[in-house]
Coordinates of C-alpha atoms and ligand atoms in Angstrom, one line a residue:
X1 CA -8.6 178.9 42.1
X2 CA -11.0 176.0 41.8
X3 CA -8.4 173.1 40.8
X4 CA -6.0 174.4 43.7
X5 CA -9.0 174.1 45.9
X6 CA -9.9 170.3 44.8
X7 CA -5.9 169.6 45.0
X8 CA -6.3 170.5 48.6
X9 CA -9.4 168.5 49.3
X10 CA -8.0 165.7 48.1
X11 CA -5.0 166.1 49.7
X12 CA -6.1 166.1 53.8
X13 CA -4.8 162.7 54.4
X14 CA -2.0 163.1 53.1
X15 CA -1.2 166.5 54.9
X16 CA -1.9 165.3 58.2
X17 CA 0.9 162.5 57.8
X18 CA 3.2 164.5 56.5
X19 CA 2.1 166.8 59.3
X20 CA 3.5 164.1 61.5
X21 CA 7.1 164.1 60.6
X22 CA 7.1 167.3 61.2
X23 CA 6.0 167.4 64.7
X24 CA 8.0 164.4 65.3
X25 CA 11.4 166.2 65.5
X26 CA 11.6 167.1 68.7
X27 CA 13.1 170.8 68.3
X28 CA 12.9 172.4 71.5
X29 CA 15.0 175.3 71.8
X30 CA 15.1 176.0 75.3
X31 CA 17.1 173.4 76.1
X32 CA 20.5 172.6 75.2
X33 CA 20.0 168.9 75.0
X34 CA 18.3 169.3 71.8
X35 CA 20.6 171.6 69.8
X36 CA 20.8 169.0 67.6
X37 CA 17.2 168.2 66.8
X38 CA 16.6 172.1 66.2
X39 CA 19.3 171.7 63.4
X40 CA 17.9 168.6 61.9
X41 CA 14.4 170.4 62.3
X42 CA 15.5 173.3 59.9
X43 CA 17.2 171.1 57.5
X44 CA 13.8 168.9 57.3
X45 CA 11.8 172.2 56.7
X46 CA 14.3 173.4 54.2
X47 CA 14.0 170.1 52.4
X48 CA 10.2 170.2 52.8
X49 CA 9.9 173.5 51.2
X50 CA 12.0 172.2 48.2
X51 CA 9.8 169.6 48.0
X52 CA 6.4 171.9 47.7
X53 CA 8.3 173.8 44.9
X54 CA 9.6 176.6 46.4
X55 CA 13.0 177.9 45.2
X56 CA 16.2 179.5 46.8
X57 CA 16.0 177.5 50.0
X58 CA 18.8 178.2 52.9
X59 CA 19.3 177.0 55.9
X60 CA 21.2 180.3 56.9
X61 CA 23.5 180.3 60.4
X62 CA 23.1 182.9 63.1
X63 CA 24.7 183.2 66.8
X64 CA 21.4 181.2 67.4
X65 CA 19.3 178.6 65.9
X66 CA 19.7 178.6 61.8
X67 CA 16.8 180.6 60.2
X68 CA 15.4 178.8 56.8
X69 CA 14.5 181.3 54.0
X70 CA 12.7 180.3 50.8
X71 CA 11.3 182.2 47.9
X72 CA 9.3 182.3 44.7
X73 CA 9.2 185.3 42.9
X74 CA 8.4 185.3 39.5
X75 CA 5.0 187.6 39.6
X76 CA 6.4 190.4 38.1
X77 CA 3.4 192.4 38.7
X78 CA 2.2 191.1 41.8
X79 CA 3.1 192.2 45.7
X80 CA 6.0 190.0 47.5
X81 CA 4.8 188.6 50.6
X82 CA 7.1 188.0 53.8
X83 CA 5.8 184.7 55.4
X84 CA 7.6 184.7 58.8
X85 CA 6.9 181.8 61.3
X86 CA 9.0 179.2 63.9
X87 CA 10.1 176.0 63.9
X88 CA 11.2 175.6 67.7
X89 CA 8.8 174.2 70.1
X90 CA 8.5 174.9 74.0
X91 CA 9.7 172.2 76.5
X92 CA 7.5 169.2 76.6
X93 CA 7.4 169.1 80.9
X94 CA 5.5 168.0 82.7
X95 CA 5.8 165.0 80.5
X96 CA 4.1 162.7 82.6
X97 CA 0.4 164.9 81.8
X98 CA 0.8 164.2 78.4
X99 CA -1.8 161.4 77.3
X100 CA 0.4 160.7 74.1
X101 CA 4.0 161.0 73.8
X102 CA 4.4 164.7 72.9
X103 CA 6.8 163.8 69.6
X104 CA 4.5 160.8 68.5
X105 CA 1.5 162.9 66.5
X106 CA -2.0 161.2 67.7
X107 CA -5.2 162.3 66.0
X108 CA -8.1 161.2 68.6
X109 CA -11.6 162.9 67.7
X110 CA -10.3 165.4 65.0
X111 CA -7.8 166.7 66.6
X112 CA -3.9 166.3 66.1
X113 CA -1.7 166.0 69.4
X114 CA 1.7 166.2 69.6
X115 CA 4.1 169.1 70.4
X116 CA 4.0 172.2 68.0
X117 CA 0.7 171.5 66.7
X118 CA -0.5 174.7 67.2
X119 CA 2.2 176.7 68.0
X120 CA 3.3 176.8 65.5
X121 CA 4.5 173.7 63.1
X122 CA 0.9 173.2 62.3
X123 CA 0.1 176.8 60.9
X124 CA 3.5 177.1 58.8
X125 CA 2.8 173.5 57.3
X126 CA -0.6 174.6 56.4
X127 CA 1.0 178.0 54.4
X128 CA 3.2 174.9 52.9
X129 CA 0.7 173.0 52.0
X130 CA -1.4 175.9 50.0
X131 CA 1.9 177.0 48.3
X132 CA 2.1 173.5 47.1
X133 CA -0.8 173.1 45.9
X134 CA -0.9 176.3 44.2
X135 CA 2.4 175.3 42.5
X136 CA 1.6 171.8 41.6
X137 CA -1.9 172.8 40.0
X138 CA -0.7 176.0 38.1
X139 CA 3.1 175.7 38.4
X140 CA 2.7 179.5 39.5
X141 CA 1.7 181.7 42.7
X142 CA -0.7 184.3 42.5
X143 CA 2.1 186.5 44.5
X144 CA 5.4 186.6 45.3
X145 CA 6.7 184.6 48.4
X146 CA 9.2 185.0 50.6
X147 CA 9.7 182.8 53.9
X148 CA 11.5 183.0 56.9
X149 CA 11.0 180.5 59.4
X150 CA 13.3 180.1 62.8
X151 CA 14.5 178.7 65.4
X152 CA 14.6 181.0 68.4
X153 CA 10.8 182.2 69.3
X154 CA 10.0 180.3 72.0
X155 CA 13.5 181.7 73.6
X156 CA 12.6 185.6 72.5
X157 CA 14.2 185.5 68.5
X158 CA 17.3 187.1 70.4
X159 CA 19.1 187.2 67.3
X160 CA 16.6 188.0 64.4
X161 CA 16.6 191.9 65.2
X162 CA 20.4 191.5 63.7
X163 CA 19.2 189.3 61.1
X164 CA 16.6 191.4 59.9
X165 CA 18.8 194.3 59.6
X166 CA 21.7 192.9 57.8
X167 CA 19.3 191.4 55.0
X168 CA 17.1 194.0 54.3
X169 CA 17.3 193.3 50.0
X170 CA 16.4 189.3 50.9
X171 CA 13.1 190.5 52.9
X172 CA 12.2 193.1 50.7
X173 CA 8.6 192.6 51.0
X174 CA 4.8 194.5 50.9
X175 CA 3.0 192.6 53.5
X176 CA 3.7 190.1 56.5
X177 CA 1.7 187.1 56.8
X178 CA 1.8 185.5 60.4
X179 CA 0.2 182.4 61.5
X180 CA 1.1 182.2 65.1
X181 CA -2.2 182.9 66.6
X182 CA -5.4 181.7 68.2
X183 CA -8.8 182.2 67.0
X184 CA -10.8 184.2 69.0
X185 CA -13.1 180.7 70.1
X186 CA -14.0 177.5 68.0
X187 CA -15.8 178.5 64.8
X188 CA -15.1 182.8 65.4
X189 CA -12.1 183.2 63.0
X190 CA -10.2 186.1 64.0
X191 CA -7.7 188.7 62.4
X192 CA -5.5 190.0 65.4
X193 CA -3.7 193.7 64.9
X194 CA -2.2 193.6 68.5
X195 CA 0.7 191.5 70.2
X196 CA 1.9 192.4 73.7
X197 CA 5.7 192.8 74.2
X198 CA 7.6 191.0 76.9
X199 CA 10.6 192.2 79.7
X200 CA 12.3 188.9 81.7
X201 CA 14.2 189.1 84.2
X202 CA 15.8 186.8 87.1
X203 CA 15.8 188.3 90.2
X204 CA 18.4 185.9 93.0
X205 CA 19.3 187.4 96.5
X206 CA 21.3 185.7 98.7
X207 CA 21.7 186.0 102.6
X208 CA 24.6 184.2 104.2
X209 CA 27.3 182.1 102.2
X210 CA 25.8 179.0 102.6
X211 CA 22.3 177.4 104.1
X212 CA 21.9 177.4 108.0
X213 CA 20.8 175.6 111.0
X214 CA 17.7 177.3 111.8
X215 CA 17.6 177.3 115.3
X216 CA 21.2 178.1 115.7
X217 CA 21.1 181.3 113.7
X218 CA 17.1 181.9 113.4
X219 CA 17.0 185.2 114.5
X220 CA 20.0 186.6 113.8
X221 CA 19.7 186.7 110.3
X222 CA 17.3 187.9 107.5
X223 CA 15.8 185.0 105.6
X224 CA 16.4 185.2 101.9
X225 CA 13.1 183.5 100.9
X226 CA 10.8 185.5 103.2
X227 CA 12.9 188.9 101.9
X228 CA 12.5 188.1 98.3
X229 CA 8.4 187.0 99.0
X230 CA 8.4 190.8 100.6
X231 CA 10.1 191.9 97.4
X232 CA 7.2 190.7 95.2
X233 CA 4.8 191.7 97.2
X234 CA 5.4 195.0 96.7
X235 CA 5.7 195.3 92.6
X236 CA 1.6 195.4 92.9
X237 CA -0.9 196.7 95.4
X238 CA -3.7 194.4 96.4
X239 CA -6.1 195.5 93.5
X240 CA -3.7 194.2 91.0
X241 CA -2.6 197.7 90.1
X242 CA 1.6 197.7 89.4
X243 CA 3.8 200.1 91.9
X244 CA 7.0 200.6 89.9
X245 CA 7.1 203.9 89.1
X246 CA 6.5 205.5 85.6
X247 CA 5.2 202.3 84.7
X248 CA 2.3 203.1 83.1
X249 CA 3.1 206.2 81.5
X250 CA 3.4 205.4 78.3
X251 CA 0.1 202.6 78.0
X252 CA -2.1 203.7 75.4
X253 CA -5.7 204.1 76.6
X254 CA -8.1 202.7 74.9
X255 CA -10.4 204.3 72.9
X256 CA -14.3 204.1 74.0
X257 CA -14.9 202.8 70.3
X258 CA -12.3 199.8 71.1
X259 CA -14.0 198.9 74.0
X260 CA -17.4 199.2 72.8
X261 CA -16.3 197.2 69.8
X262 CA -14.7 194.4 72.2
X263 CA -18.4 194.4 74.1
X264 CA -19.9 192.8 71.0
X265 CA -17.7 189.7 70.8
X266 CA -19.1 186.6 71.9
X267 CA -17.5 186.2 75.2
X268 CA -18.4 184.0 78.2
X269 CA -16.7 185.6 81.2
X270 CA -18.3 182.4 83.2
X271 CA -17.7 179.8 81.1
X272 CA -14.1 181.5 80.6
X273 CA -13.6 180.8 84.5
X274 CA -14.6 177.9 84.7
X275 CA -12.6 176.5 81.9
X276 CA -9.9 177.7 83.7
X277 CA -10.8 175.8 87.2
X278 CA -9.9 178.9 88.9
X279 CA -12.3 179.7 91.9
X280 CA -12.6 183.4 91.2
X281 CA -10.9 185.7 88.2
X282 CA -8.9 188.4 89.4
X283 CA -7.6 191.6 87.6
X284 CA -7.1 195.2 87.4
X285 CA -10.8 197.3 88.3
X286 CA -12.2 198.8 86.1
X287 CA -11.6 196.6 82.7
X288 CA -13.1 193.5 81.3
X289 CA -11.3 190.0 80.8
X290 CA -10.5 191.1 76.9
X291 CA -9.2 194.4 78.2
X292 CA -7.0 193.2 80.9
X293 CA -5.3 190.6 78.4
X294 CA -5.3 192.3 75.3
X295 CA -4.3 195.7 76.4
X296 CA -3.1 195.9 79.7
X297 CA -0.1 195.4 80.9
X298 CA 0.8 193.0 83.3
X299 CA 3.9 192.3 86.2
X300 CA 4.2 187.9 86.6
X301 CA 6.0 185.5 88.9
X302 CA 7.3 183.0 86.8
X303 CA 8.6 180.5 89.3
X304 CA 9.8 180.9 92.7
X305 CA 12.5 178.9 93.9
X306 CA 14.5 178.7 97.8
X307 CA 14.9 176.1 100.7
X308 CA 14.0 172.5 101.2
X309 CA 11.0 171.6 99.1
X310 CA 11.2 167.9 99.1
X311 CA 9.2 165.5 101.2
X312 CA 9.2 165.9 105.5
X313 CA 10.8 168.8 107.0
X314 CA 14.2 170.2 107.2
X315 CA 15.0 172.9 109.5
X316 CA 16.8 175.1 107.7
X317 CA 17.3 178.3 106.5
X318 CA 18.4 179.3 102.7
X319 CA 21.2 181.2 101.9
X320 CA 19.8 182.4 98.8
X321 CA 16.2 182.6 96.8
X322 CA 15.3 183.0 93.2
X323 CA 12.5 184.2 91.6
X324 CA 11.9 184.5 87.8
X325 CA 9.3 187.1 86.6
X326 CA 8.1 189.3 83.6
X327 CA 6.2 191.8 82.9
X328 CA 3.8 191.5 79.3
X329 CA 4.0 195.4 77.8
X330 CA 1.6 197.5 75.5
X331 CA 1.8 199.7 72.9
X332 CA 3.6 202.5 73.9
X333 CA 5.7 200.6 76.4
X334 CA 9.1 200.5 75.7
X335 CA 11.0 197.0 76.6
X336 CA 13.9 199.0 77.7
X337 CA 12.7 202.1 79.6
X338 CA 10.9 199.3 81.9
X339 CA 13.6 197.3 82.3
X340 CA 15.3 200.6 83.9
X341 CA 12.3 201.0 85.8
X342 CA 12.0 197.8 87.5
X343 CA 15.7 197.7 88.2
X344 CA 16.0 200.7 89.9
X345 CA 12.3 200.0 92.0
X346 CA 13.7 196.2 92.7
X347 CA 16.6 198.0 94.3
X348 CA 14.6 200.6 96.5
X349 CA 13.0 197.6 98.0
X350 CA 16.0 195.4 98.5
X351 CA 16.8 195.5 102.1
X352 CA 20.3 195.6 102.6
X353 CA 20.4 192.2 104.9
X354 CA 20.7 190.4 101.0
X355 CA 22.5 190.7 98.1
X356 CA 20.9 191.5 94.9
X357 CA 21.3 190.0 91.5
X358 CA 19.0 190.7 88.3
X359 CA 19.7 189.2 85.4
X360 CA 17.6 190.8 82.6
X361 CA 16.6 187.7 80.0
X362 CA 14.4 188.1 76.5
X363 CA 12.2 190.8 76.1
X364 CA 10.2 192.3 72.8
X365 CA 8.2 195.2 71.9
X366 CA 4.3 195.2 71.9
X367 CA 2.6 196.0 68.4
X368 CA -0.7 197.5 67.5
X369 CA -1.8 198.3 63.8
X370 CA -5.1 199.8 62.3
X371 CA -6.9 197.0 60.4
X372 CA -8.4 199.1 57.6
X373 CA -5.9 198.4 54.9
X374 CA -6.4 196.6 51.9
X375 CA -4.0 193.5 52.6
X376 CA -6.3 193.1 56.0
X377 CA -9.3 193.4 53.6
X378 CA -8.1 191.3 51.6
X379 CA -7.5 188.4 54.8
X380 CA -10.6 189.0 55.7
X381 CA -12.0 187.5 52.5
X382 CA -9.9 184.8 52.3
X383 CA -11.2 183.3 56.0
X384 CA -14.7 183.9 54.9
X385 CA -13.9 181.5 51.6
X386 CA -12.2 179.2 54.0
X387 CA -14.1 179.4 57.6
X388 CA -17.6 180.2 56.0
X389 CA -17.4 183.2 57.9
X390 CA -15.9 186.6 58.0
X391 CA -13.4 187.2 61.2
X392 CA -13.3 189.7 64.0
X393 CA -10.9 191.5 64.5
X394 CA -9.0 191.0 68.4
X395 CA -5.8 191.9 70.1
X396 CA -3.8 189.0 71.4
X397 CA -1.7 188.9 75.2
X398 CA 0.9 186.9 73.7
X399 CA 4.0 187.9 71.8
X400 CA 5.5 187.6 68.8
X401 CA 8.6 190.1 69.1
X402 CA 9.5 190.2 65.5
X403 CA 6.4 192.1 64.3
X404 CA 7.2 195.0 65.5
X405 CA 10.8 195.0 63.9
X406 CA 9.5 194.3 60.8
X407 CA 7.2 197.5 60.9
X408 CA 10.5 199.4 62.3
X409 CA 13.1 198.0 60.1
X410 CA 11.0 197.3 57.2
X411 CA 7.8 199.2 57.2
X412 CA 5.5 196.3 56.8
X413 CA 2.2 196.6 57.5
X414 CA 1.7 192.7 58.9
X415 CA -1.6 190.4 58.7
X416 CA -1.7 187.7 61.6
X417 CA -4.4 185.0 60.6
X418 CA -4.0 182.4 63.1
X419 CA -6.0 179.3 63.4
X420 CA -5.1 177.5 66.8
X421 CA -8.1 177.9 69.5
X422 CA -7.1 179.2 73.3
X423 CA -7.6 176.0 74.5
X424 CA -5.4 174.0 72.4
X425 CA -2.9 174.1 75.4
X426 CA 0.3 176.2 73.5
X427 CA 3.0 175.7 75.8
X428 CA 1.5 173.3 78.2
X429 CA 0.5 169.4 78.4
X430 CA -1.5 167.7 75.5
X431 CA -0.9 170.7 73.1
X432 CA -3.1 169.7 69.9
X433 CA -4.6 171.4 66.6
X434 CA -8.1 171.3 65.4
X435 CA -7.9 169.2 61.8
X436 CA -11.1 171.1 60.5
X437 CA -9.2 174.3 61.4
X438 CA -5.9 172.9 59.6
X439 CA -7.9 171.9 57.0
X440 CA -9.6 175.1 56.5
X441 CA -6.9 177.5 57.0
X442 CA -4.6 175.7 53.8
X443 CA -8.1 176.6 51.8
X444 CA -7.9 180.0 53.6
X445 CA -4.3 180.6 53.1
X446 CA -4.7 179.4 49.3
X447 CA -7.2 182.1 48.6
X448 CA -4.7 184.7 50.7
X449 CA -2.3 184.9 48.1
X450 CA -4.9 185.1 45.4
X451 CA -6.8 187.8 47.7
X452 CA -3.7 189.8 48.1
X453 CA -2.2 190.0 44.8
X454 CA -5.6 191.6 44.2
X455 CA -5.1 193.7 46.8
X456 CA -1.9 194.7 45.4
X457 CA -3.4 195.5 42.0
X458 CA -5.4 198.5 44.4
X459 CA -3.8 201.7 43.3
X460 CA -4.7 203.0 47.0
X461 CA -2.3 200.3 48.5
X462 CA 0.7 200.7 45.9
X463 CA 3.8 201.9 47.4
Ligands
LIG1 N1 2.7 182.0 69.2 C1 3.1 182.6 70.5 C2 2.6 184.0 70.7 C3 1.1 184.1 70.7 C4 0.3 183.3 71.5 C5 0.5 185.1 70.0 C6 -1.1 183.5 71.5 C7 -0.8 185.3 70.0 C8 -1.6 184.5 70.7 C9 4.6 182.5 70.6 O1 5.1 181.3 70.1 C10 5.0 182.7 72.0 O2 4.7 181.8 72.8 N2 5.7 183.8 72.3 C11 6.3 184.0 73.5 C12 7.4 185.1 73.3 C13 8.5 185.1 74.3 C14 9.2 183.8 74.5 C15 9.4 186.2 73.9 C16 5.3 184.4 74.6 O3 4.3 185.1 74.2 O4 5.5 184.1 75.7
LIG2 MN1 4.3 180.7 68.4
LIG3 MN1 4.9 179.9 71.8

């Protein structure tokens, strides 16, 4: 282990500008303008992982974005990992916030900005970057590897339930490595056993056929902008608490050792609020920050969207009004049992002066698992080799809706080791990735796949 750890010392320049091509392609996959970027994205990353020595690669088609598998499997006696990560980015807007051009990777005071850089070109490249060096030092992996990296996260990975299903012998796997994630804060490494799942919808109602003087009709007729605020209003009482019926029947409660367990994490409600510039935090009673995000559920407004916004005043009133909103699930919410939930509540409180549309976008399944297997164990060492320090264990709000196929489909127990921070800004302006991190999650992720083919060698984990 040794060499492959001086190979990766010695390699940090080079990985961060290498880094940089990556990050450069500008593979956005929410919008159609860059459908050909994506592609050109997955061909770089299939000839990238050619390049590191891995073997097999494809560039394979779906009805979406092109999913790139690689492999290397000759450790006969050794577990097969399934390394699943994305290649698509969010949008870059608004543009005009960013302080370097989001597809131009900057480094200014350790950390790398561009795009991607933490969620999540930076964490696969650093898996790429230990397989490489692995490969080049000892022309062999401690483990079997298998990769899948796509194209359609950031959109809801509409199409990988299908893909997973149909190539069950190409995923065959013991273990699911993700590195998708934050830390839990800068210098607390983190393994996280709990995603939220998602359900999306766009909600448009319209009034009249088309927009209307508003002092020739103003009275006469609903206004589709008020009616849909009225709407909203009504999906959660004033304490935060969600009114859709049958909604929360299925939320797990959490256990008193959870919570108790979550009180001893180094957590700054304060400092949290004000790194946020919001005024005051608001949230369900009776749960702490960590509980409200981690494992309760939540009803959003997206965006909002009805009337004359633009400079001065129009007198006017819309003829229609769209919202977009979602609602982040946890384990045992069903994606689908909501969706029929919300539907039929959104209708009860539709008056019938509009028209109702609802148009139900991505969704995925929340995911919990018990951390006290030996493939966990086992990533638990290899952050302490690479951070200096052993992780906690946290949930996450996000979502990553594959995880929970692969435990369905597959029956893989998964390891998420992430190393972005919260405030790296995922999704929003100035998005950027801590080098030391990047640095110390390849030397983390090298020790991984020695760490779990010891693992696998555990007669109480052989399956
Ligand atoms: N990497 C994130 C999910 C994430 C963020 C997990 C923070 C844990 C901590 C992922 O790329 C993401 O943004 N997912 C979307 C999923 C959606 C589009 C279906 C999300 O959570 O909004
Ligand atoms: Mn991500
Ligand atoms: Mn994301």
């Amino acid at each position: 282990m040794l060499n492959v750890i001086d190979h990766i010392q010695t390699g940090r320049d080079r990985y961060v500008a290498e880094l940089g091509h990556f990050l450069a392609i500008p593979s956005v996959s929410a919008l159609p303008a860059h459908a050909a970027d994506v592609r050109r994205c997955a061909e770089w990353l299939g000839d990238e992982m050619r390049r590191v020595g891995l073997e097999n690669v494809k560039v394979i088609e779906t009805p979406g974005n092109p999913v790139v598998y690689a492999d290397w499997l000759h450790a006969p006696d050794a577990p097969t990992i399934l390394f699943y990560g994305h290649y698509d980015v969010q949008p870059v807007d608004p543009v005009e916030l960013w302080e370097s051009p989001p597809f131009e990777a900057t480094v200014r005071d350790g950390e790398i900005y561009a795009r991607g850089a933490a969620d999540d070109k930076g964490q696969v490249f650093m898996h790429l970057k230990a397989i490489e060096a692995h490969l080049k030092q000892t022309s062999r992996l401690p483990v079997n590897i298998r990769l899948i990296v796509e194209g359609d996260e950031e959109i809801g990975s509409a199409h990988l339930d299908a893909f997973v299903r149909d190539n069950k012998a190409m995923l065959a796997a013991d273990v699911v490595v993700i590195s998708d994630s934050a830390m839990f804060d800068r210098g607390v490494p983190s393994i996280c056993y709990s995603l939220r799942g998602l359900a999306y919808f766009q909600i448009d109602v319209r009034g009249t056929t088309s927009d209307l003087h508003s002092g020739v009709f103003g009275g006469a007729v609903a206004n589709p902008a008020m009616v849909l605020a009225q709407m909203l209003a009504q999906m959660k009482d004033r304490s935060g608490h969600i009114r859709i019926p049958g909604f929360y029947d299925d939320v797990l409660p959490l256990s008193e050792e959870e919570r108790a367990a979550w009180q001893t994490l180094p957590f700054n409600e304060k400092k949290y609020r004000k790194d946020l510039g919001a005024p005051k935090l608001f949230g369900e009673p009776g749960y702490s920050v960590l509980e409200r995000v981690w494992a309760r559920p939540t009803f959003e407004v997206n965006g909002l969207l009805s009337g004359f916004t633009g400079a001065g005043a129009k007198t006017v009133i819309p003829a229609t009004a769209m919202a977009k909103v979602s609602m982040r699930l946890v384990p045992d919410q069903d994606p689908d049992r909501i969706a029929g939930l919300f539907e039929a509540y959104l209708r009860k409180v539709t008056p019938k002066t509009v028209e109702l549309t609802v148009t139900r976008m991505h969704g995925g399944k929340p995911w919990i698992t018990g951390y006290d297997n030996a493939f966990v164990q086992a990533a638990g060492r290899a952050i302490e080799q690479g951070f200096g320090k052993s992780p906690v264990f946290c949930r996450e709000g996000g979502s990553i809706p594959v995880v929970s196929t692969f435990k369905a489909q597959l029956g893989l127990p998964a390891v998420l080791f992430g190393v972005g921070l919260p405030d790296e800004n995922a999704h929003a302006p100035n998005e950027r990735l801590d080098l030391g991190n990047f640095h110390n999650g390849i030397v983390a992720s090298a020790y991984l796949y020695d760490e779990i083919a010891r693992a696998g060698r555990d007669p109480r984990v052989s399956s």
